[in-house]
Tab-separated table of C-alpha atoms in Angstrom:
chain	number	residue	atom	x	y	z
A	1	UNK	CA	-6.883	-15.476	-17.812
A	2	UNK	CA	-6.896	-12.056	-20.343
A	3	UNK	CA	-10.122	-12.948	-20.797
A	4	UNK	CA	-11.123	-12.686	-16.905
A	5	UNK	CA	-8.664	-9.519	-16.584
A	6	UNK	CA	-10.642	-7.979	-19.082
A	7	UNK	CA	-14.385	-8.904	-18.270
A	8	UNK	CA	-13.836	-7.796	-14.993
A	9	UNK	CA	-12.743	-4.721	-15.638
A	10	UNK	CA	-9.776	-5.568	-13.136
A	11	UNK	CA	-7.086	-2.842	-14.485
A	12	UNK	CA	-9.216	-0.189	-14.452
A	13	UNK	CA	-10.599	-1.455	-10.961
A	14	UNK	CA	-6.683	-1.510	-9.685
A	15	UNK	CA	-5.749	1.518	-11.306
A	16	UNK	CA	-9.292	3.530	-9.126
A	17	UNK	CA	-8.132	2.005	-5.848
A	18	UNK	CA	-4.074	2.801	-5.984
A	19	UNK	CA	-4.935	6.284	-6.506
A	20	UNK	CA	-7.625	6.243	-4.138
A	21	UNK	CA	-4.945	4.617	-1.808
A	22	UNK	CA	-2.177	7.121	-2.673
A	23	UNK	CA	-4.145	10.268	-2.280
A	24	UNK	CA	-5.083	8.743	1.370
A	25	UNK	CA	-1.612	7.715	2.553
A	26	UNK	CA	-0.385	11.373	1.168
A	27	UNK	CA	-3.150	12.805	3.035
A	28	UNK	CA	-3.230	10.781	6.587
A	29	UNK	CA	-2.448	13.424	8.857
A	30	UNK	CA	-1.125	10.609	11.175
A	31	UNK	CA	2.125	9.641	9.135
A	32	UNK	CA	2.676	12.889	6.916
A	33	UNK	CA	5.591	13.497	8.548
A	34	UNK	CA	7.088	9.739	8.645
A	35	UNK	CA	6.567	9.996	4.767
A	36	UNK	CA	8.328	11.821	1.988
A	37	UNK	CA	6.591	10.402	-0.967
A	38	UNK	CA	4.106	7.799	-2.520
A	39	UNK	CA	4.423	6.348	-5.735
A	40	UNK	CA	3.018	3.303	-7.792
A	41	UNK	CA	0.350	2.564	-10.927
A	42	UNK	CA	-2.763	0.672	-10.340
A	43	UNK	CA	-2.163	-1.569	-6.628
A	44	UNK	CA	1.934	-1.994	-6.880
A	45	UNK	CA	2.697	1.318	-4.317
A	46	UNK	CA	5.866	2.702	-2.998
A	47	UNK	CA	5.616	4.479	0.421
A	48	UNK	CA	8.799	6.118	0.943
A	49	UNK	CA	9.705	6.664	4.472
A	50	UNK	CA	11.565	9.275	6.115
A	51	UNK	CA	13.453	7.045	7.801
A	52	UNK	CA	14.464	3.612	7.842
A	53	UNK	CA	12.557	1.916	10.403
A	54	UNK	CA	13.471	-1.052	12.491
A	55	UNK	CA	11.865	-4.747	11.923
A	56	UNK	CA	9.714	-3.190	9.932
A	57	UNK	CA	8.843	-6.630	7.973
A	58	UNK	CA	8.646	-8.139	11.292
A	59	UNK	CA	6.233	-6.253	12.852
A	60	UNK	CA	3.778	-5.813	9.800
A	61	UNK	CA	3.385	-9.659	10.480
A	62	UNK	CA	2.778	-8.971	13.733
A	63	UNK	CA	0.052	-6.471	12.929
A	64	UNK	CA	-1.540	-9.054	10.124
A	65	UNK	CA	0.038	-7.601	6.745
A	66	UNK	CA	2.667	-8.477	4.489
A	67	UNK	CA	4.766	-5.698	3.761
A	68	UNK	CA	7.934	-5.575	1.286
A	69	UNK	CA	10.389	-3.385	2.083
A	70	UNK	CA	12.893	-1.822	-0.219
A	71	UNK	CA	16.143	0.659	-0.395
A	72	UNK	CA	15.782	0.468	3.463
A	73	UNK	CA	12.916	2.819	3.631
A	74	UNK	CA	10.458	2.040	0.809
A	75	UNK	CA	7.530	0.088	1.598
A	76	UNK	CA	6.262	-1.824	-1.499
A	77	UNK	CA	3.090	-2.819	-1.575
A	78	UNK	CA	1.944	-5.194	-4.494
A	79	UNK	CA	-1.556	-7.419	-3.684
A	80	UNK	CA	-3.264	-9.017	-6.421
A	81	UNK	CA	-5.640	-6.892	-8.475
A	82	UNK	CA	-8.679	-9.080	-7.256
A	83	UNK	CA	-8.523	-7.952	-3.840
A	84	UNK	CA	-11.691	-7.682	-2.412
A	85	UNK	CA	-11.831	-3.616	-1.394
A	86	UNK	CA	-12.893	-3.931	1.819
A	87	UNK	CA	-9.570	-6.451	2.305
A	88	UNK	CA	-7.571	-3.683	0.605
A	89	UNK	CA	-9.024	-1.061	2.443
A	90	UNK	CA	-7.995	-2.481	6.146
A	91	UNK	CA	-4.941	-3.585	5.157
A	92	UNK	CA	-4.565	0.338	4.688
A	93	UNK	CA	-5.846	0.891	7.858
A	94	UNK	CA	-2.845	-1.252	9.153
A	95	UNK	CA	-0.555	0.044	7.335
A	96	UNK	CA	-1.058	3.543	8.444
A	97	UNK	CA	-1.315	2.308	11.901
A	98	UNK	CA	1.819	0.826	11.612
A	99	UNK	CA	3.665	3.686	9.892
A	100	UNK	CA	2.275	6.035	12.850
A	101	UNK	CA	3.875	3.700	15.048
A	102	UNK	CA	7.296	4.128	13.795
């Protein structure tokens, strides 16, 4: 399994896309002001919201994604480092769909 990790390149390759990811959802002019910070290292992320939202769970599985959250208003986000990007990348687009929605 270390073996795979490693040939892959799959840290570094999780570590390029949570900051690419983090720099977006600080960026997304659609939520800024639902958000008051985003945290993480590599893929495992921490949105924190400005407020706690309602069903928040519920409707992420409405929209297609699987969304933790935490502390009431902390979305955690945690997929596997073998993601495929482009699954990564519109799960982001959901997300911030979502988050504008609140």
């Amino acid at each position: 399994l270390f073996d795979v990790i490693e040939r892959e390149k799959l840290v570094d390759r999780a570590q390029k896309l949570g900051e690419a990811a983090m720099n977006r959802l600080r960026q997304e002019p659609t939520i800024k002001n639902r958000i008051t910070d985003v945290r993480g290292h590599g893929l495992m992320l921490g949105i924190e919201l400005a407020q706690a939202p309602e069903k928040f769970v519920e409707k992420g599985l409405e929209m297609g994604i699987l969304v933790n959250l935490t502390a009431q208003k902390v979305i955690r986000l945690a997929p596997p480092v073998n993601i495929p990007a482009q699954d990564w990348d519109a799960g982001l687009d959901t997300l911030v769909k979502l988050i504008a929605s609140l």
